[in-house]
CSV table of C-alpha atoms and ligand atoms in Angstrom, one decimal:
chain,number,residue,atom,x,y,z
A,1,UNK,CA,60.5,-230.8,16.0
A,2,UNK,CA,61.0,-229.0,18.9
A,3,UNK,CA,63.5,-230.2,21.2
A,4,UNK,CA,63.3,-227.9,24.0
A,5,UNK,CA,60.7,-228.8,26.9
A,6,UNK,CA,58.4,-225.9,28.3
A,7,UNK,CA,60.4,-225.1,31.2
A,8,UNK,CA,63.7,-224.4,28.5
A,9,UNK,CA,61.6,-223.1,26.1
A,10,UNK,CA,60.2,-219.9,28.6
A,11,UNK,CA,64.0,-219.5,30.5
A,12,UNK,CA,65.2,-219.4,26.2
A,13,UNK,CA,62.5,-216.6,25.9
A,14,UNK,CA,62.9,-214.6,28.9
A,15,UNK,CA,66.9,-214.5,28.7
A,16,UNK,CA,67.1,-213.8,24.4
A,17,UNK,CA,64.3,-211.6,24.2
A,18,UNK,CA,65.5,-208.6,27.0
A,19,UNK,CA,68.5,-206.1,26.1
A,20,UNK,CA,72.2,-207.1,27.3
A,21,UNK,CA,71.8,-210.7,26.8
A,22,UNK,CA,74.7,-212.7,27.5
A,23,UNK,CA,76.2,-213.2,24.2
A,24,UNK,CA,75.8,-209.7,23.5
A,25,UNK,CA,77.4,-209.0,26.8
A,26,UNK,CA,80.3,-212.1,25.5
A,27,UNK,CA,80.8,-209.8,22.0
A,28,UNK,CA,81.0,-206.2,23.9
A,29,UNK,CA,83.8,-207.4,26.6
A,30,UNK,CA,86.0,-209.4,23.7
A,31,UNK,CA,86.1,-206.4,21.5
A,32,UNK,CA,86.6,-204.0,24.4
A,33,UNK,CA,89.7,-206.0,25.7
A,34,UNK,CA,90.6,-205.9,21.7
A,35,UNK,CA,90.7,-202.2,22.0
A,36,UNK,CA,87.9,-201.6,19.6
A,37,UNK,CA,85.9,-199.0,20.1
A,38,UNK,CA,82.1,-198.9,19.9
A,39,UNK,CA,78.6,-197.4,20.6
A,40,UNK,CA,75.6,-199.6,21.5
A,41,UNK,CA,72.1,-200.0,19.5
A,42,UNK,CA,72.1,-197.0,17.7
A,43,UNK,CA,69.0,-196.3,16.6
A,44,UNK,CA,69.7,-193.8,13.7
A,45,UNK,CA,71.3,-197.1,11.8
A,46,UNK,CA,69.1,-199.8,10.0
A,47,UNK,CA,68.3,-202.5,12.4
A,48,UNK,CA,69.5,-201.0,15.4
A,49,UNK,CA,72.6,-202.6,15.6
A,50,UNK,CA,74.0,-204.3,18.9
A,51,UNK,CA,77.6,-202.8,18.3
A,52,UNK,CA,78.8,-199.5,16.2
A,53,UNK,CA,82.3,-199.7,15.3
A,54,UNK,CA,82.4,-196.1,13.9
A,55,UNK,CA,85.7,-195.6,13.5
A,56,UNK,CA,85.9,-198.7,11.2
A,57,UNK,CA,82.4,-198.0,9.7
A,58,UNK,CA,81.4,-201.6,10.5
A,59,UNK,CA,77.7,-202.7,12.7
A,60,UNK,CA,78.0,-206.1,14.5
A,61,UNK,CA,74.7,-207.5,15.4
A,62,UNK,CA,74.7,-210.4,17.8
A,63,UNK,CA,71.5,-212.8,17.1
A,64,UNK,CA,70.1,-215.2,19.5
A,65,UNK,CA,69.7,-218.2,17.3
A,66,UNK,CA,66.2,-219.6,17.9
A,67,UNK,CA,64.9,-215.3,17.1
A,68,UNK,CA,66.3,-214.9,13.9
A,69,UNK,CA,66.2,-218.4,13.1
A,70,UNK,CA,69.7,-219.8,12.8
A,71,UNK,CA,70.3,-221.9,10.0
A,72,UNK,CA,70.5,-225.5,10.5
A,73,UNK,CA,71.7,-224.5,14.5
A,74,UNK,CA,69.6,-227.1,16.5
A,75,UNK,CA,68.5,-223.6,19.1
A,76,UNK,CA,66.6,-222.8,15.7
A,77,UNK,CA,64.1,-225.2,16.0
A,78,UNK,CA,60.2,-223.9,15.1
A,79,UNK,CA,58.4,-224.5,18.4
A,80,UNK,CA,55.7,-227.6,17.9
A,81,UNK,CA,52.7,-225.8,19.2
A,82,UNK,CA,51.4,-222.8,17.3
A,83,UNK,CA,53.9,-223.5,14.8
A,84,UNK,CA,52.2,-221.9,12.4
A,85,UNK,CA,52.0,-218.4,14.1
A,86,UNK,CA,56.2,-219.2,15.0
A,87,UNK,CA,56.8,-219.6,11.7
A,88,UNK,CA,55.3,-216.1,10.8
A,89,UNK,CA,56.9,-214.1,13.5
A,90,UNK,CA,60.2,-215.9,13.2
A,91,UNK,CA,60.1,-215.7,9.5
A,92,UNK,CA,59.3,-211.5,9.6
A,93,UNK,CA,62.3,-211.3,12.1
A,94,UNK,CA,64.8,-213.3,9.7
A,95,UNK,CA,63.1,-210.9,6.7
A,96,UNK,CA,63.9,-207.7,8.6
A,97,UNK,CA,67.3,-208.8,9.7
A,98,UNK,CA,68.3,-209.3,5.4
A,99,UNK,CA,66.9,-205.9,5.1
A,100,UNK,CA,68.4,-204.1,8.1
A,101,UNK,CA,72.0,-205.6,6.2
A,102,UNK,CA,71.4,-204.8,2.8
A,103,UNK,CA,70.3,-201.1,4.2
A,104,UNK,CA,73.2,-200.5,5.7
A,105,UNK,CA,75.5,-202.1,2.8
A,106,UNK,CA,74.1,-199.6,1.0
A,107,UNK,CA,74.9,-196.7,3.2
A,108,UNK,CA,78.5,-198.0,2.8
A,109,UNK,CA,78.5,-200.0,6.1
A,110,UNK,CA,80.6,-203.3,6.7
A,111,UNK,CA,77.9,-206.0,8.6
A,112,UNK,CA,79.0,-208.7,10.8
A,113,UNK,CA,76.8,-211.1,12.9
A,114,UNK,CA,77.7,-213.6,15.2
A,115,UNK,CA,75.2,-216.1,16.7
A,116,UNK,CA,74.4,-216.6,20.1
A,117,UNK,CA,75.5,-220.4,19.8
A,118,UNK,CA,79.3,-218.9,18.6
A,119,UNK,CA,79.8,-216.8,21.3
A,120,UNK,CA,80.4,-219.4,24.1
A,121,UNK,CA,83.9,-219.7,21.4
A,122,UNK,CA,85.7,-216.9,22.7
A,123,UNK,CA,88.8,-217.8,20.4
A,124,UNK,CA,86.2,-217.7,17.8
A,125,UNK,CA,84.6,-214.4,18.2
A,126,UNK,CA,88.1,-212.4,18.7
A,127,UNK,CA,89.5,-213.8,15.6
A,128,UNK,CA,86.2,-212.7,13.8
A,129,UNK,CA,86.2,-209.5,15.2
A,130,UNK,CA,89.8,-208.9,14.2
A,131,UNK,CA,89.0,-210.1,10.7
A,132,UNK,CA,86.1,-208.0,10.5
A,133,UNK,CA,87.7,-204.4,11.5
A,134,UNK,CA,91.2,-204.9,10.5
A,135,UNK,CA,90.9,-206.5,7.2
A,136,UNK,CA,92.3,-204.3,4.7
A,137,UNK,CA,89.5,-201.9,2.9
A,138,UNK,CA,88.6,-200.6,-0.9
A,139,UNK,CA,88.9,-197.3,-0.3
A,140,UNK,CA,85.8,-195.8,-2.5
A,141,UNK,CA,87.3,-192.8,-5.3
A,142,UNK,CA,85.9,-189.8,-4.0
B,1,ZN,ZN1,73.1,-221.1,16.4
């Protein structure tokens, strides 16, 4: 079940669980050389989103995949010991994460997440983040 050995499973924790993580770092570079503008982790939004595009009212969140539990990613994998306790604390994490998004849907923000195991796909994440602030928008009747 889990396919990491000890040594990889402490290095995944240490590295995903601190602020700045690299794919977070991948995400912030590729939109800055986009010309996006953003704010990081604001705290005054559901969630705390990694990125705050507020000019296109959109919040990116970057996830680490084995955190917030990936779906079918093979970094998602519930740990083999104490996998009862995982299963909790991933499961709350993957419960807050649905809803952080639906808060913020609500408050008439546009989501996006990418996952750590995208962002190595820099082709990938610049055509996502292009989609994501320049598609064209509803505008809501005042
Ligand atoms: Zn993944």
């Amino acid at each position: 079940m889990d396919k990491l050995s000890p040594s990889e499973r402490s290095e995944l924790m240490s590295r995903v669980r601190g602020k700045d993580t690299q794919p977070e770092l991948c995400v912030r570079r590729l939109a800055h050389a986009l010309g996006f503008r953003f704010r990081l982790h604001r705290r005054d939004l559901p969630g705390k989103p990694d990125l705050v595009f507020p000019k296109y009212k959109t919040a990116v969140f970057v996830h680490g995949c084995f955190w917030h539990q990936h779906t079918g990613c093979r970094k998602a994998t519930i740990p083999a010991t104490r996998s009862e306790f995982w299963c909790r604390k991933l499961y709350r994490n993957v419960e807050r994460d649905a809803v952080a998004a639906s808060a913020l849907a609500e408050m008439g923000w546009h989501v996006g997440i990418f996952w750590e195991c995208q962002t190595g796909n820099t082709a990938f994440v610049e055509r996502s983040l292009q989609k994501l602030l320049l598609k064209p928008r509803r505008r809501r009747a005042a």
